[in-house]
Tab-separated table of C-alpha atoms in Angstrom:
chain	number	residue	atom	x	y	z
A	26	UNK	CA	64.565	41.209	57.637
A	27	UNK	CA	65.728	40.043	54.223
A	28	UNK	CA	62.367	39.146	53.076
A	29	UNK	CA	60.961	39.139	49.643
A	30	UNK	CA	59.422	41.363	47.246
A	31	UNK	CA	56.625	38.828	47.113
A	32	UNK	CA	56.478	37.958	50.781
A	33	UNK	CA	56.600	41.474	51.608
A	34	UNK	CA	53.748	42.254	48.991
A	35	UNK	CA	51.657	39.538	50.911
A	36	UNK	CA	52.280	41.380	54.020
A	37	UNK	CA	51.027	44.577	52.508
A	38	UNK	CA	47.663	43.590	52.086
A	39	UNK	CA	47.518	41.757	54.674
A	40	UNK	CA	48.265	44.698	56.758
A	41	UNK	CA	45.913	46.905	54.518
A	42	UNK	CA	42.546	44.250	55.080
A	43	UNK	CA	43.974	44.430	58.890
A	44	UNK	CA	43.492	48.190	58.556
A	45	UNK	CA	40.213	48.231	57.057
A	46	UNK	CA	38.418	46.892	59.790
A	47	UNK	CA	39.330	49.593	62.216
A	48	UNK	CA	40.505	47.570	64.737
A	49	UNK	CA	41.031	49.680	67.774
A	50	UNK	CA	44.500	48.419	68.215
A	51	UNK	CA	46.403	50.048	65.504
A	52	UNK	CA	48.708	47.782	63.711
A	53	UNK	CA	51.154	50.170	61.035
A	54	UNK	CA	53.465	49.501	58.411
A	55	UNK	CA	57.051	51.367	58.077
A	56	UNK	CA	60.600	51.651	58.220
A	57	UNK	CA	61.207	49.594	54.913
A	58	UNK	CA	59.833	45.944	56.168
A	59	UNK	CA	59.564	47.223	59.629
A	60	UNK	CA	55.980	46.273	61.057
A	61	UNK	CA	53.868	47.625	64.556
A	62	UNK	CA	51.358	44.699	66.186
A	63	UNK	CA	49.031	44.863	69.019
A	64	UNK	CA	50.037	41.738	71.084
A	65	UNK	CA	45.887	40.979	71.844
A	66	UNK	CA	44.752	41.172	68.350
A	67	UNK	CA	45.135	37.417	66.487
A	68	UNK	CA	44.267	39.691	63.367
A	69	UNK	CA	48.388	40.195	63.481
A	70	UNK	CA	49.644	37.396	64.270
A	71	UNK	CA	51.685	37.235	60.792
A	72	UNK	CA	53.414	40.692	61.407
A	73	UNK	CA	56.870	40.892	62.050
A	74	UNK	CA	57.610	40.663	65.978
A	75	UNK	CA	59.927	44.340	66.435
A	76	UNK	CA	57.248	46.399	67.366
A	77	UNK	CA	54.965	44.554	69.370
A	78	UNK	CA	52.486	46.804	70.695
A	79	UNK	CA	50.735	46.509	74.280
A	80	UNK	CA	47.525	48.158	73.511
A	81	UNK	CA	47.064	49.174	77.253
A	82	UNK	CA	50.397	51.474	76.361
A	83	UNK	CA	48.664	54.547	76.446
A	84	UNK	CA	50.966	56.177	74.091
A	85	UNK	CA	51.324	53.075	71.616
A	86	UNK	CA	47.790	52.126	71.417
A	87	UNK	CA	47.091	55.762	69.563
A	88	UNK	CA	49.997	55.472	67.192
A	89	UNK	CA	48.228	55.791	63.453
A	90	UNK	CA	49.177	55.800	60.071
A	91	UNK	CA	49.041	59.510	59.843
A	92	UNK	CA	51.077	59.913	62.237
A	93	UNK	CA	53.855	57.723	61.088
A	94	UNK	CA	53.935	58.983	57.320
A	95	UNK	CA	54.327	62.879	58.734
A	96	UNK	CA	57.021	61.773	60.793
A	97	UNK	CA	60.289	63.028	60.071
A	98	UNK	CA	61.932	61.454	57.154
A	99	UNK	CA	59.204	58.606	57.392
A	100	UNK	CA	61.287	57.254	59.872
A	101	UNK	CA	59.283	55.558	63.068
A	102	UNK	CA	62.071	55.697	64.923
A	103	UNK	CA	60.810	59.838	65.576
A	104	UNK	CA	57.584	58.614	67.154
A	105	UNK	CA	59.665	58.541	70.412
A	106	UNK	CA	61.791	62.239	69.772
A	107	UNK	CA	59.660	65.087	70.756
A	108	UNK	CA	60.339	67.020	73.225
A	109	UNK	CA	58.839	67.496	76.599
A	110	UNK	CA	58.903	71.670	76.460
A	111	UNK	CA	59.717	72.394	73.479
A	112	UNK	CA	63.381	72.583	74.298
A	113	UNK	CA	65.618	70.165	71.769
A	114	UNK	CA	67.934	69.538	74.116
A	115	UNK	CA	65.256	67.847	76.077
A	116	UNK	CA	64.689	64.680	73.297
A	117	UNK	CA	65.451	61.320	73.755
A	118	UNK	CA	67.767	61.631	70.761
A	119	UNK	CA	69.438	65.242	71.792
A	120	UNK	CA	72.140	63.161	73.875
A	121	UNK	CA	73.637	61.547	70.929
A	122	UNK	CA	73.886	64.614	69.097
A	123	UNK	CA	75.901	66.486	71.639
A	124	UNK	CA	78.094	63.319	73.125
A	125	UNK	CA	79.651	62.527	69.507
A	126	UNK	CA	80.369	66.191	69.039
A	127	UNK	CA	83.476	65.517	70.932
A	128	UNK	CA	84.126	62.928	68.568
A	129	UNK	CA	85.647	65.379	65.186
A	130	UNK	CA	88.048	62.962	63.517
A	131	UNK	CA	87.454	59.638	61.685
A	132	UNK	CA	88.622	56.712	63.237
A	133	UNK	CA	91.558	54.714	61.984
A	134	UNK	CA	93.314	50.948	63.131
A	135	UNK	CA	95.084	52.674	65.045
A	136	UNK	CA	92.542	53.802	66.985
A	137	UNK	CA	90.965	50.652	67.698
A	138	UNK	CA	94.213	49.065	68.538
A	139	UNK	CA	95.249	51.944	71.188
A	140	UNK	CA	91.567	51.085	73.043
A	141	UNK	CA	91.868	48.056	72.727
A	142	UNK	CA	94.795	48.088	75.145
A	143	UNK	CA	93.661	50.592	76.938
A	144	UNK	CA	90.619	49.339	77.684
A	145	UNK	CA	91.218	45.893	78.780
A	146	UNK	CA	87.847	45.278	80.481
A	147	UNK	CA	85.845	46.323	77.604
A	148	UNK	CA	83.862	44.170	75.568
A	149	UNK	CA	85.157	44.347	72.117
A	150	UNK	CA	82.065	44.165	69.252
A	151	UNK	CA	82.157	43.985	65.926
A	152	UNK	CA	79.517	44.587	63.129
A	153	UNK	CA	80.328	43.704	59.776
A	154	UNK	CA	78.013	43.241	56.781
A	155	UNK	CA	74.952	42.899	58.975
A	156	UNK	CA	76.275	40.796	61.543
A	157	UNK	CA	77.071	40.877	65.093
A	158	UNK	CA	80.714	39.474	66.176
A	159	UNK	CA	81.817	39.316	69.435
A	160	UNK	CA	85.749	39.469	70.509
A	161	UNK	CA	86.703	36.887	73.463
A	162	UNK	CA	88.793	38.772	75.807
A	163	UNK	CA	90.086	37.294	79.460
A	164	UNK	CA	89.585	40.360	81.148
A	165	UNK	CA	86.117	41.584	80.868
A	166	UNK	CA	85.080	41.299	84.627
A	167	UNK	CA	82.824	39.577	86.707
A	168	UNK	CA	79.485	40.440	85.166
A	169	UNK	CA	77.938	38.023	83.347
A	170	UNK	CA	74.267	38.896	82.868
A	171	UNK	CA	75.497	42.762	82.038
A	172	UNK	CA	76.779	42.128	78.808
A	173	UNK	CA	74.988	39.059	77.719
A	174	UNK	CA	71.908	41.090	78.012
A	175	UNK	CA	73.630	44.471	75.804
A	176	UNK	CA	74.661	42.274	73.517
A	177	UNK	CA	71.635	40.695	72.947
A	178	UNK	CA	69.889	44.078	72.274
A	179	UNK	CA	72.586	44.951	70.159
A	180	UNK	CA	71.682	41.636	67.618
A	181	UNK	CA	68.008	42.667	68.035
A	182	UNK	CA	69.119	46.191	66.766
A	183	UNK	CA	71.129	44.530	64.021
A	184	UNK	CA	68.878	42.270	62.857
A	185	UNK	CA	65.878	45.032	62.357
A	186	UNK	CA	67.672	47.993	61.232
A	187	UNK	CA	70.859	45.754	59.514
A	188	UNK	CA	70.813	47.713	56.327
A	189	UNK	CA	70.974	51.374	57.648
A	190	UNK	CA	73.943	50.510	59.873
A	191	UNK	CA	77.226	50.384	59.013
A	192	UNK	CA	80.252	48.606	59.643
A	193	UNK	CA	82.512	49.309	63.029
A	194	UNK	CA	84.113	48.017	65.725
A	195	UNK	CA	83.327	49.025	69.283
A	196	UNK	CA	84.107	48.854	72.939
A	197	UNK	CA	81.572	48.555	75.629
A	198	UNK	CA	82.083	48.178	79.302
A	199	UNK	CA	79.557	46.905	81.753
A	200	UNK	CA	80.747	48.381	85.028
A	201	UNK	CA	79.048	50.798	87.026
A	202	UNK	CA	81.562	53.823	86.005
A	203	UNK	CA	83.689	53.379	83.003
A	204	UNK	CA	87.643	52.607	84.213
A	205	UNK	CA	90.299	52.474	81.658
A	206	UNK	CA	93.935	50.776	82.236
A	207	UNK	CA	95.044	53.497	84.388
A	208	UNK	CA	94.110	57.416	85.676
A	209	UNK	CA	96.679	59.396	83.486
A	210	UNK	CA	94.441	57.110	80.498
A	211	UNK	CA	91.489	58.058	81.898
A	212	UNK	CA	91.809	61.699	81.680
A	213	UNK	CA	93.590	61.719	78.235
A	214	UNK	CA	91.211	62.673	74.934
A	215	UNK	CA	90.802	59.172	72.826
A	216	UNK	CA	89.430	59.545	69.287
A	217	UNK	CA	87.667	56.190	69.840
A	218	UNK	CA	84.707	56.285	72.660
A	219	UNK	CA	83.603	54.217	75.172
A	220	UNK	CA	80.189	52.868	75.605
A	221	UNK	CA	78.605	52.695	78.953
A	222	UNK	CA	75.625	52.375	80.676
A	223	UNK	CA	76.409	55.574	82.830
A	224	UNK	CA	78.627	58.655	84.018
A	225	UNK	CA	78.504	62.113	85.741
A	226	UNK	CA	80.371	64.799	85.625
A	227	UNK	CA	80.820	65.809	88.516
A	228	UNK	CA	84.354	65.380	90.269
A	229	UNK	CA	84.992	63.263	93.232
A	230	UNK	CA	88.278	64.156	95.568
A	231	UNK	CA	90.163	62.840	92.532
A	232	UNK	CA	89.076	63.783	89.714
A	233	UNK	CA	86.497	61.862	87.723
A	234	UNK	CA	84.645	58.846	88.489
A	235	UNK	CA	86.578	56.871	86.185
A	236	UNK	CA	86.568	58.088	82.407
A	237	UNK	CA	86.755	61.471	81.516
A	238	UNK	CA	82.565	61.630	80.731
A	239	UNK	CA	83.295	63.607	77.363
A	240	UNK	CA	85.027	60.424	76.636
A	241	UNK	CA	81.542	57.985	77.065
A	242	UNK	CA	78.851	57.261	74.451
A	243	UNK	CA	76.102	56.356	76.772
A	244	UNK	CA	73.863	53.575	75.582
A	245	UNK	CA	70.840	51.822	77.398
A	246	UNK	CA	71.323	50.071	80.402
A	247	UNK	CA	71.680	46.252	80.431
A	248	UNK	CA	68.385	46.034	82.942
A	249	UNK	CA	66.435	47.408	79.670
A	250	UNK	CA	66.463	43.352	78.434
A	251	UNK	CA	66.650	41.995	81.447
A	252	UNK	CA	67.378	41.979	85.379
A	253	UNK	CA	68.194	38.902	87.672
A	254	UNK	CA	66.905	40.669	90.388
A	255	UNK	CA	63.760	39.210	92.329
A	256	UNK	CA	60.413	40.021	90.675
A	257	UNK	CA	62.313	42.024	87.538
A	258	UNK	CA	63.441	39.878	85.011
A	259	UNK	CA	62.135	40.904	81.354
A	260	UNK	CA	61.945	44.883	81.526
A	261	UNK	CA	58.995	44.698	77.974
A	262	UNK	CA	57.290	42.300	80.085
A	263	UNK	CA	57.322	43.744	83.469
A	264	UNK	CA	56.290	47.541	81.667
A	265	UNK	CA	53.289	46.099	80.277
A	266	UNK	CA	52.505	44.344	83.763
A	267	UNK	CA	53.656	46.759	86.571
A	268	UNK	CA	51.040	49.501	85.764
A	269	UNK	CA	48.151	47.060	85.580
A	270	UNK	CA	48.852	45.838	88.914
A	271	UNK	CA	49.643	49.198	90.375
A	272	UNK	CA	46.449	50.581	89.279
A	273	UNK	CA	44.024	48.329	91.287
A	274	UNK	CA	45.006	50.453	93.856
A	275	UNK	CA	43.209	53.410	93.456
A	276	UNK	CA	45.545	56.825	94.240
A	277	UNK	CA	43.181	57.709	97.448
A	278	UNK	CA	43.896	54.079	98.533
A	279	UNK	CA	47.327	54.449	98.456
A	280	UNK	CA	49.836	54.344	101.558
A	281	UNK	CA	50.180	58.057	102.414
A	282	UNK	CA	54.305	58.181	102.905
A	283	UNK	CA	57.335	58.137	101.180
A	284	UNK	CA	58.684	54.783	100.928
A	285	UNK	CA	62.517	54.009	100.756
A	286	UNK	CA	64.557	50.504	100.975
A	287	UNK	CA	68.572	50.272	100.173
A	288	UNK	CA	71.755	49.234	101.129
A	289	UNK	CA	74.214	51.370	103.529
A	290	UNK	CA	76.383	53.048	101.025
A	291	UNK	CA	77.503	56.125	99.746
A	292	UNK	CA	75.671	58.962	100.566
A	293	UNK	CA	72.785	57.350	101.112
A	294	UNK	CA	73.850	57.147	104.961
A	295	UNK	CA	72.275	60.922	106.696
A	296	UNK	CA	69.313	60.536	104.241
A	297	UNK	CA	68.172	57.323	105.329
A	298	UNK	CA	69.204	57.961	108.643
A	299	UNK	CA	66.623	60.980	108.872
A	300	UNK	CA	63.661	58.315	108.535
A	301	UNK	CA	65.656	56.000	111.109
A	302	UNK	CA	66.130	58.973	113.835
A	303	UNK	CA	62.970	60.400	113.241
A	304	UNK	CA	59.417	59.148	114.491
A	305	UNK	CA	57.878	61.117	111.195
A	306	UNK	CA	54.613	59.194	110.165
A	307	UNK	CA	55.321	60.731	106.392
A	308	UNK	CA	58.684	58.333	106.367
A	309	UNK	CA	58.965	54.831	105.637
A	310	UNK	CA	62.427	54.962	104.964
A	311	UNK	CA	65.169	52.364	106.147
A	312	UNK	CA	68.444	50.512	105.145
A	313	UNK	CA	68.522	46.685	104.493
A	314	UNK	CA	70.696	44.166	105.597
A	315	UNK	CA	71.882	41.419	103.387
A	316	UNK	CA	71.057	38.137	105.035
A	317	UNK	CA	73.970	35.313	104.366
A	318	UNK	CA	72.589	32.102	102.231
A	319	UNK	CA	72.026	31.288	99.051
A	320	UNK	CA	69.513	33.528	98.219
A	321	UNK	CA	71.146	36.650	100.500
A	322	UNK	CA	72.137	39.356	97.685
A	323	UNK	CA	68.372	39.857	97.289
A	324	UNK	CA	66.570	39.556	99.967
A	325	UNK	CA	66.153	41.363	103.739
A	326	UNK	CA	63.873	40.909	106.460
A	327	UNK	CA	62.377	44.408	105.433
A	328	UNK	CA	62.707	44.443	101.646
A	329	UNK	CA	59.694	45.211	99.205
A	330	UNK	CA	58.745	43.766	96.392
A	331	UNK	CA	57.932	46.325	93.555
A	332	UNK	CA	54.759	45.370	93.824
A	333	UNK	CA	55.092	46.719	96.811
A	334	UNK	CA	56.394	49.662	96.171
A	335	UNK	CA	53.445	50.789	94.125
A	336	UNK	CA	51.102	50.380	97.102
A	337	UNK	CA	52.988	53.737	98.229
A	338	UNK	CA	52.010	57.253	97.089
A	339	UNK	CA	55.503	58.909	97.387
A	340	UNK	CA	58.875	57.198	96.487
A	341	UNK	CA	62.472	57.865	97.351
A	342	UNK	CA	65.479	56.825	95.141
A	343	UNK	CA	68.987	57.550	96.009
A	344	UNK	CA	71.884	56.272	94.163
A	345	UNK	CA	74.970	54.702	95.911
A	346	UNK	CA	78.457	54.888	95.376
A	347	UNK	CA	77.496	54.712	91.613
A	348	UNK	CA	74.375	54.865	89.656
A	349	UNK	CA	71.349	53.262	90.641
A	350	UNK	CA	69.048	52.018	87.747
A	351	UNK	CA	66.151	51.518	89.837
A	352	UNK	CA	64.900	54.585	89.208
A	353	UNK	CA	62.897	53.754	85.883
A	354	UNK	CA	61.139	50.979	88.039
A	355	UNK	CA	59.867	53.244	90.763
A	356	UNK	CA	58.476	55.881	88.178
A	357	UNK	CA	56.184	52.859	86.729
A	358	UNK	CA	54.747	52.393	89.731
A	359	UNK	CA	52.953	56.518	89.058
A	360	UNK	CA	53.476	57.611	91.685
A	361	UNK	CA	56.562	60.963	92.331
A	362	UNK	CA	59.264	60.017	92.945
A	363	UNK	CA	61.998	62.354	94.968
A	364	UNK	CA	65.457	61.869	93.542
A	365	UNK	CA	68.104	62.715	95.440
A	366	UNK	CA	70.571	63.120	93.103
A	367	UNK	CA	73.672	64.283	94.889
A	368	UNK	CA	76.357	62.671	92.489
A	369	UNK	CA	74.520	63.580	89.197
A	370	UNK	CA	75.029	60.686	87.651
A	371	UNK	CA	73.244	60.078	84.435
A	372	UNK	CA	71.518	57.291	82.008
A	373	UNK	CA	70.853	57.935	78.363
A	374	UNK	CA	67.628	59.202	79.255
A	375	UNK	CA	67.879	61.582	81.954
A	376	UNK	CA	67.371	64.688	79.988
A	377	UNK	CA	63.992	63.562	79.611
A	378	UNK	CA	63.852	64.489	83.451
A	379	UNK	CA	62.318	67.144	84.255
A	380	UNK	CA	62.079	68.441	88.366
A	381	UNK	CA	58.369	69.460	89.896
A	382	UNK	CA	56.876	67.997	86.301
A	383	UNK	CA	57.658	64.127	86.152
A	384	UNK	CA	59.831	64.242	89.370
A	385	UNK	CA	60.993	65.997	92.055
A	386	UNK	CA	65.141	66.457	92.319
A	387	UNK	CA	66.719	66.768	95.638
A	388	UNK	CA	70.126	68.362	95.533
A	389	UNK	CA	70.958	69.909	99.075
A	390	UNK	CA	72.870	67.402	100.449
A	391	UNK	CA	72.661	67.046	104.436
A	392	UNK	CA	70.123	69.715	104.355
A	393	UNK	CA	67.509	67.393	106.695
A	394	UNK	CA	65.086	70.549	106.176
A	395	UNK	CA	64.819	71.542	102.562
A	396	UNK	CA	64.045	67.639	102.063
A	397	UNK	CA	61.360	67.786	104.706
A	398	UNK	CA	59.974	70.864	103.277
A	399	UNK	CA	59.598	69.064	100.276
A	400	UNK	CA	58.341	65.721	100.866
A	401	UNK	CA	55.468	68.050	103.048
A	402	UNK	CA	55.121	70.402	100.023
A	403	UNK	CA	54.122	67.025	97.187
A	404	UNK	CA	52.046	65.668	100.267
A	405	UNK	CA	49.995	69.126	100.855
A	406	UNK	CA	48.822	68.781	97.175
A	407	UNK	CA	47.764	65.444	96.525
A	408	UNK	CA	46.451	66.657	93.108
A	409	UNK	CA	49.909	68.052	92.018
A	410	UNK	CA	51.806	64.615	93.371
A	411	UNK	CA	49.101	62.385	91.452
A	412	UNK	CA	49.626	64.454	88.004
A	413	UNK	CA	53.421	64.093	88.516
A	414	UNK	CA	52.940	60.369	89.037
A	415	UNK	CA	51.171	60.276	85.607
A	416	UNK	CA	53.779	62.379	83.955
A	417	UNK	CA	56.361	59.819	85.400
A	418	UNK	CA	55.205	56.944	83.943
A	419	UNK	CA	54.368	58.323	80.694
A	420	UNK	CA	57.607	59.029	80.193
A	421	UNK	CA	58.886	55.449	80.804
A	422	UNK	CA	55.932	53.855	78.871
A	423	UNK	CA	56.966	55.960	75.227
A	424	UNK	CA	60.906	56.604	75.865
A	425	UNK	CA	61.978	53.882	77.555
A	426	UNK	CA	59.891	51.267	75.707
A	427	UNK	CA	61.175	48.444	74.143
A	428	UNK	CA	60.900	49.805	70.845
A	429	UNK	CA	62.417	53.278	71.512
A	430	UNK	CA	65.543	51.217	73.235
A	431	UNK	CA	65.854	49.672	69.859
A	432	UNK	CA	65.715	53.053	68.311
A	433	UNK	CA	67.768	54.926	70.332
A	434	UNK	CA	70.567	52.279	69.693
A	435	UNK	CA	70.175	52.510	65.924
A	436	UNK	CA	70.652	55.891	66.092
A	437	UNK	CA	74.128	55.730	68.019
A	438	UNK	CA	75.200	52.861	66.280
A	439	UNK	CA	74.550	54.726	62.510
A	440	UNK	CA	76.071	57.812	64.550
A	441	UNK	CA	79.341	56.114	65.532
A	442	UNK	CA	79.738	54.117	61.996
A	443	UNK	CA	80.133	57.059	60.072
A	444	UNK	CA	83.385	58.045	62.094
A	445	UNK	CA	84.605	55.003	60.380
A	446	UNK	CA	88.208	56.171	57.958
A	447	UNK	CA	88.345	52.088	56.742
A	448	UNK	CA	85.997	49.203	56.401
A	449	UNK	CA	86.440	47.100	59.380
A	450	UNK	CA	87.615	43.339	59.416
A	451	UNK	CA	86.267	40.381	60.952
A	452	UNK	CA	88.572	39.972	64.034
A	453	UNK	CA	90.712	36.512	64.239
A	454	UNK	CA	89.291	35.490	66.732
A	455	UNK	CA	85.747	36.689	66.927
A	456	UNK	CA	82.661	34.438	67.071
A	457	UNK	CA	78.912	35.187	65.839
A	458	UNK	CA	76.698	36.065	68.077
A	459	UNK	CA	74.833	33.505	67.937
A	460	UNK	CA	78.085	31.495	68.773
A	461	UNK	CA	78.884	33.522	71.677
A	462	UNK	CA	74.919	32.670	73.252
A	463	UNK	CA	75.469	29.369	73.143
A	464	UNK	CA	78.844	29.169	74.969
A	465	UNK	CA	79.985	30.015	78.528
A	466	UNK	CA	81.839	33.086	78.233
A	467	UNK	CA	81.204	36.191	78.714
């Protein structure tokens, strides 16, 4: 934060009389001038804003000082990498271990220059000597909130963590599956990755969605800032809301089916249509139609808000012809959530998923009965379904908080700097980031 031995000595004890009183909020120091704050305690107000801490978070409201100073390497950053079984591959941070291994050999101009071309709708960022840049290029697509919102995390990132991250230059693209210049480029091996918000790998009738996945980086979707959708907006603000609203519905209270809303497409078509054929008083499940106007991309005679959705003890997600990020929102509603994930497509937290423990994974395409024997199995025990609700929302309230999106972005960006052969150069024609806010381009 580039702040002074003084000021930071005045922050110290601060912090230490803020201690002393044994405020049940914990506020902690660490991660060189990184600081933790309760957002209800005034007694904080000076501390630095990064890791604001909602003290109805049940996970963040019990982080101590003990636990931070036996954390690996100090580093609070590993507050959000344990793993669910015991399994390593099933951390937040095992994903960015295993994608770079495909990435052996430094990175040279070269490189950059060869993705650069073939990559012509990526966004083109640069970090050099703590600061953000951002490359204009004209074609980048027709997303606009998408990358103003990555990039935005990315300065947040930068500006916390600027002096464990090194300089490189990196390409980003904001679509739903990552789509180089052309197919033979797509399935060749690149020594620079691409970062996206998703992939799979399994094959469609020709080939891979897109990028060859081995080629991806995935970092955290662009809804984890923020989401122009109706009722979403700010994802840290609607996390620390969402559960307090969902909760003055008791679980008893709760509308006994399994709720569903989306548009016709992909294979979403025989699994909606079971709820639409059948008269099955477990189902609330139906498409929605776009109505024309000004307001028409959101909104349908029988849409739900996600307010709604929590009023509902069983949930239903279902991606389209790409991922869906919806997903996270329905499991902070806590209540299970069936995820019928035919095209396996993944976010950079889905190993954290874990099927009949924080949610139940539907695989058997077109079989109308295995998913009817399951939806009746989660309703027979209400007990089991309520306990996976809990697990489910756990697991967005400590891995996909606010602060472990920061972390987990530290961690790929210091991952993907050290494949660096050279010191990058500020691009002619890139602009601060700052810059880039205030103008109209994307």
């Amino acid at each position: 934060f580039g702040i002074t031995n003084t000021l930071k000595k005045f922050y110290e004890n601060r912090l230490a009389e803020f201690i002393d009183k044994e405020s049940k909020c914990v506020s902690t120091l660490n991660f060189k001038d990184t600081f933790f704050k309760c957002y209800n305690n005034n007694n904080a107000q000076f501390l630095k804003e990064f890791y604001q801490l909602d003290c109805d978070n049940l996970f963040l409201k019990n982080i101590s000082l003990g636990i931070i100073k036996t954390s690996k390497n100090n580093d609070v950053c590993e507050l959000f990498n344990d793993s669910l079984d015991d399994n390593v591959n099933h951390t937040l941070y095992s994903r960015i271990k295993h994608e770079f291994s495909f990435f052996q050999k430094k990175i040279d101009l070269n490189d950059i220059a060869n993705m650069s071309w073939a990559c012509p709708g990526c966004h083109y960022i640069q970090i050099i000597d703590s600061e953000l840049y951002i490359v204009p290029r004209n074609a980048v697509g027709r997303f606009r909130n998408r990358p103003r919102s990555t990039k935005t995390m990315l300065q947040q990132v930068v500006d916390i963590f600027k002096s464990s991250i090194g300089d490189l230059e990196m390409f980003i693209q904001v679509q739903d599956a990552v789509q180089l210049r052309s197919r033979d480029l797509e399935k060749m091996r690149h020594n620079v990755p691409v970062f996206g918000y998703s992939k799979t790998h399994k094959e469609g009738p020709v080939g891979f969605w897109g990028m060859n996945p081995n080629g991806i980086i995935l970092i955290p979707c662009f809804t984890f800032w923020i989401h122009e959708g109706p009722g979403l907006g700010r994802w840290r603000s609607l996390l620390e809301t969402l559960p307090k609203v969902a909760d003055k519905i008791k679980w008893e209270n709760r509308i006994p089916k399994l709720l569903f809303r989306g548009a016709r497409t992909g294979d979403r078509y025989w699994l909606t249509g079971i709820g639409e054929r059948r008269n099955d008083s477990l189902l609330d499940i139906e498409f929605m139609e776009w109505k024309s106007g000004n307001r028409s991309r959101y909104y349908s005679d029988n849409s739900k808000t996600l307010e709604q959705f929590c009023e509902y003890k069983y949930l239903l997600h279902q991606e389209g012809w790409s991922y869906s990020n919806r997903l996270k929102y329905l499991m902070v509603c806590g209540a299970p959530v069936i995820y019928a994930n035919f095209f396996e497509w993944e976010e950079h937290w889905y190993q954290l998923l874990k099927h009949d423990y924080n949610v139940l994974i539907f695989k058997d395409k077109y079989n109308e009965t295995l998913f009817k024997n399951l939806t009746r199995s989660i309703v027979q025990d209400d007990k089991k379904a309520k306990l996976i609700g809990q697990r489910s929302r756990e697991l967005v309230q400590k891995y996909l908080s606010e602060q472990a999106i920061f972390c987990y972005l530290r961690n790929v960006l210091i991952e993907y700097s050290n494949l660096f052969s050279y010191k990058p150069v500020k691009h002619p024609t890139a602009v601060k980031i700052d810059d880039y806010i205030l103008s109209t381009d994307d």
